[in-house]
Amino acid sequence: MTIFGQQFSSDLGGTWAALVALLVLGTFVLLGAEGRRRGRVPWAHIVTGALGALALALAVLRPSLVRQGVQSAPARVVVLVDASERMNLPATGSSRRADVQDRALEDLARVFPSARLEVLAYGDHANLEELEVARKGPPQIGNELGPALEKIPRGESGPPGAIVVLTDGRVSRGSSFGRAEDYVAAWPEVPIHSVRVADEPLRDRSIASVRMPDVVVAHEPFHVDLDVRCSGGVPCQAGPFQVRELLQGAPPIELYQGRVEPDPKDASMLKASFDITLDRSGPRIVEIALASDASDVVKDNDRRLLPVGVRRDRLRIMYVAGRATYDVRALRTFLKSDRSIDLVGFMILRTALDDVMAPPSELALIPFPVDELFSEHLPSFDAVVLQDIDAEEYGIRVHFSGLRDYVLRGGGLVLVGGPESFGAGGYAEGGLARVLPVQIPTGKKSFDLKPFVPRYTRVGREAPMLGALREMLGERLPEMAGANLVGAAAPSAYVLWEHPGLGPAGSSEKSGMPLLTLGDFGDGRSVALAVDATHKLRFGPEGALSGGRAHGALWEGILGWLMRDPRYEAARIYAPWPCISGRPFRIEVQPLPGVTEQVTMQVSELSATERAVGAIREGETRDGSLVSFVIPGPKPGGYASTVRFSSGPASRFVFACEAGGDAWADTRPDPGALKALSSASGGVSVAPSEIDRLPEPSGTKVITERTESPVLPDAAWAGAACFFLALHWIVRRRDGYL
Amino acid sequence: MMRRRTLLASSLLALAPSSALAFGEEGAFHARLLGPLSGKRMSDESLKLLGSAMSRWSFELMERTSAPVRIATTVVSPESKELFDEPFIIWTGAEDPGTLSRLAARRLSEFFRLGGFMLVDDQAPETGAFRLGVERELEKVALPSPRIKLPPDHVLFKSFYLIPRPVGRVMGPSAVEASLGVAGSGVLFLRHDLLGALARRGDTWASPLEPDDPEQREYAIRFAINIAMYILCTDYKDDQVHAPYLMRRRTRSGPTRPR
């Protein structure tokens, strides 16, 4: 209903009106003073003078009549709903906190029948969102209430009549709520009510925090501080925990086992401090898990899966060569020339059949410590290079299963060709095949003697690891005097160089035998190089063309790829938000410039069984520079996604999915914080069952209609002023004042 | 049973001087001879003796070590691009070698820059004419480093055999001088006529030794093998000292987790 009212107005401001009134008043005073001086009251003078001054003032002020209609609008109430992952924690019984929020929203509509509710969700994103959009979108770990209050839009009718917050009071990642007055500052005149979606702490023991570096150095121990919180009356007693590194295609590595002990300063906390070491470089997933407790309501937060970037200050390489050749000389010289490499090299300088014509005391030879190297010390190496060495004769074959596990657990392996390598060296049997990128035939003929020039495959031309070599020599490669006979590439492998005149062993093809082949196996990688004369890239026509740098370029690429150097990956892969189990997780792939092939992705669990997980290709930008994949609802665990480009270069992205993640590190609600907030703002804090206590704000008055008309035309006021002033002049003249 | 590499080497010998190589032999040790400089000529007899010495060197290396060898003798002109085909070359003679052309000097500089190794073997150390001529001509070449006298504990003396001093056809000085660079490059200056101790004429040694110590020729062979292993493995034997240290260091600072 519209209510109308009238009032006078002037188009001049109040200051001018006051000034005019003063002048009129002054005129009256002057007229009065004149009459007193003359000894009698000149009423005619006073009346005409006053009327003249008044008419002149009205001519200046031009008064008008204003008529306006006022309507009462429903109060605007902004409801801020915490949309963080915390709301998936239990509230009471089997209800989640988000369920309590939903019921409270329904109740608010009932309790505030006349109000206009504006429901906005907040989390750790930059903007307030619609609740449905926020709940279906990326998971939000944080719940930044302070910034959310500041971001409430002002609205056309001014500030909201009230703000209602639906949360449990625990702000982002368990940090303290802070001063309630700071929250109120954004809307000092507006009451902030709160509906506490959880009041009582859960019976829960959780990993409250893990303090450790995001990036560590391989082989170097680093320190970890573990804090465990007990809440809801759960016994806070010392208990065991274990730390493991999750691997692809292999059982986890046990990194540490220990016990959390009571914190003497805080009876609700348990603590542990320990050192662990990661040996494999690249992105790794570390799992920290408390022993299970049957009384624990939230078991998911007893386990954390933490991504750790492992870099190396130095690369540790075991290099074993079966014979001393120029190829060995070139490779060893390259490895030695790199100051970032710790090289532990062994060369077989003498075979059992050699007649050295001297007693051992006159020889500078030591026994090849094969057992010590391949058992005790193997895990400490980043990569193993086996060049032209007979595995059978030198006792390496008995360590094939250990070498296979070493690769599956993240190690690098390079098998370099030669008369004693591949099939001739006994590598076809003994369990190493699972981690070799090519099949090795078991036939009598193990190498071919026809000279040839290797050729690049299509994949080889696009592989970033050969980019520097191709920049120096283009398609040109040195002539080889022969090659080891190998079979087809493994399914997960890809071939960069191939034989132009020989097909894979065992096939009827006339060309295409893999010569330089790369493969991902479990957490590690391996390279098979079925030729033995890459030294010609240093010494030889091709070496001379590149100033000897081509050999280094090739091997830098091979070792760099083996060690997952980002420069040699075919794509940059990243996730725009953290992975929370049950929520869609997106992975974005940005191929390197020049890589134009079709992108596919395979995702598998980091476990011995490597269970595959579905990834849906969501789309790509028009120019193919960014391709997105979505995993609809992963379970908690570590995952490895392998991105492949058609038949070609593969890159890997490792990630961990947690239930709740940091948002579940502290399950305790903070009702006191919400009560303080509401109290400071003049609002009311209620439990969901008390929501009827919330006062509905009164409606807002809104002017819906306004008309303005002058009391008299401007000319009438001016004419009246002229008339009275002229009359005043005549009266004064009549009385002889002029 | 004939070993694979012996078989390959024998087949190569039969094929010589063809340049065709078998798989596994491209990286084999190969003693190449730097050809005479412009204006100079090597007699057939001299070439034959040097070829026999280099073949003997390769043969002994093959018989005593794991290193594969190529026995065929190759003479490489210092002005040719074939100089860059392999990292080892021998410059030997008894007289003043003549003058290196500017092209040859440039090629040799590039050879060392790529990591090549040269053995300078004076066949007539008593006159010193060859040595002085070579030293004069190498002034035109960018050597890997200034010449130094190698200490007795240098890896050259323990690269395969433990030997106390250099030995050749003549006992010569007890130390050798060398210019050694990074990446295996270097020049080794011998005043012991090493190839003279290895040269054969028919079934007998071509040259008597001075002094004629009964074990001198064996030590000359051992020294030649050490040189070959040094060229093939560079300072590998120094690594052997480092390896246990690296392993101990790894174990000491290693992971705390059970393995």
XYZ file of N, CA, C and O in Angstrom, chain A residues 210 212 216 222 224 242-246 253 255 274 276-278 283-289 303-310 606 654 656 658:
140
model
N 50.538 -31.550 9.852
C 51.802 -32.194 9.505
C 52.701 -31.090 8.979
O 52.394 -30.470 7.960
N 55.983 -30.234 7.321
C 57.139 -30.754 6.591
C 57.286 -29.943 5.316
O 56.327 -29.297 4.870
N 61.612 -31.335 -1.139
C 62.752 -31.873 -0.401
C 63.816 -32.332 -1.395
O 63.568 -32.403 -2.608
N 64.685 -35.291 5.891
C 63.997 -34.050 6.258
C 63.088 -34.309 7.452
O 62.680 -35.436 7.716
N 59.887 -33.981 10.065
C 58.423 -33.939 10.039
C 57.923 -33.792 11.477
O 58.381 -34.505 12.371
N 52.285 -44.874 11.083
C 53.291 -45.270 10.098
C 53.310 -44.277 8.947
O 52.305 -43.624 8.640
N 54.457 -44.167 8.336
C 54.644 -43.271 7.195
C 55.111 -44.117 6.023
O 56.054 -44.913 6.162
N 54.427 -43.947 4.881
C 54.777 -44.754 3.709
C 54.818 -43.858 2.469
O 54.159 -42.818 2.426
N 55.571 -44.292 1.495
C 55.566 -43.622 0.191
C 54.763 -44.506 -0.754
O 55.078 -45.688 -0.923
N 53.716 -43.942 -1.364
C 52.882 -44.722 -2.274
C 53.557 -44.791 -3.640
O 54.077 -43.799 -4.137
N 56.498 -48.067 0.039
C 57.762 -48.178 0.773
C 57.512 -47.696 2.198
O 56.973 -46.612 2.413
N 58.472 -45.884 5.212
C 59.466 -44.840 5.479
C 59.760 -44.701 6.971
O 60.880 -44.415 7.361
N 60.008 -36.648 13.677
C 60.863 -37.695 13.116
C 61.443 -37.222 11.789
O 61.011 -36.202 11.238
N 62.467 -38.422 7.803
C 62.331 -39.432 6.750
C 63.142 -39.004 5.546
O 63.549 -37.847 5.435
N 63.371 -39.937 4.655
C 64.158 -39.661 3.453
C 63.431 -40.233 2.245
O 62.949 -41.365 2.283
N 63.344 -39.427 1.208
C 62.789 -39.914 -0.050
C 63.941 -40.028 -1.045
O 64.746 -39.102 -1.176
N 57.539 -35.830 -8.333
C 56.434 -35.689 -7.379
C 56.127 -37.019 -6.708
O 55.997 -38.044 -7.389
N 56.030 -37.017 -5.404
C 55.805 -38.246 -4.629
C 54.644 -38.034 -3.661
O 54.358 -36.900 -3.277
N 54.012 -39.118 -3.258
C 52.912 -39.046 -2.297
C 53.332 -39.780 -1.028
O 53.682 -40.955 -1.071
N 53.294 -39.046 0.076
C 53.629 -39.628 1.379
C 52.337 -39.801 2.179
O 51.536 -38.876 2.281
N 52.154 -40.988 2.696
C 50.974 -41.291 3.496
C 51.376 -41.368 4.965
O 52.338 -42.054 5.315
N 50.642 -40.647 5.815
C 50.841 -40.745 7.264
C 49.526 -41.257 7.851
O 48.473 -40.656 7.635
N 49.573 -42.362 8.540
C 48.338 -42.988 9.014
C 48.484 -43.380 10.477
O 49.478 -44.003 10.881
N 44.264 -40.271 8.516
C 45.239 -40.563 7.450
C 45.383 -39.320 6.589
O 44.393 -38.691 6.239
N 46.588 -38.938 6.322
C 46.836 -37.828 5.412
C 47.682 -38.316 4.250
O 48.570 -39.158 4.408
N 47.370 -37.800 3.077
C 48.136 -38.114 1.869
C 48.725 -36.808 1.379
O 47.994 -35.904 0.959
N 50.019 -36.701 1.448
C 50.658 -35.408 1.229
C 51.573 -35.456 0.015
O 52.486 -36.291 -0.052
N 51.349 -34.581 -0.948
C 52.263 -34.529 -2.096
C 53.567 -33.846 -1.709
O 53.558 -32.846 -0.992
N 54.652 -34.400 -2.155
C 55.979 -33.838 -1.879
C 56.762 -33.807 -3.186
O 56.822 -34.811 -3.905
N 57.312 -32.676 -3.493
C 58.192 -32.581 -4.658
C 59.601 -32.958 -4.233
O 60.140 -32.376 -3.290
N 60.148 -33.951 -4.882
C 61.502 -34.392 -4.513
C 62.463 -33.954 -5.610
O 62.307 -34.343 -6.772
N 47.951 -45.376 -7.116
C 49.314 -45.696 -6.708
C 49.234 -46.908 -5.779
O 49.031 -46.783 -4.577
N 51.267 -36.844 -10.705
C 50.930 -37.597 -9.497
C 50.126 -36.696 -8.566
O 50.472 -35.528 -8.385
N 47.203 -36.661 -4.949
C 46.572 -37.380 -3.841
C 45.168 -36.845 -3.640
O 44.932 -35.652 -3.770
N 42.076 -36.769 -0.848
C 41.764 -37.017 0.566
C 40.287 -36.761 0.829
O 39.645 -35.995 0.107
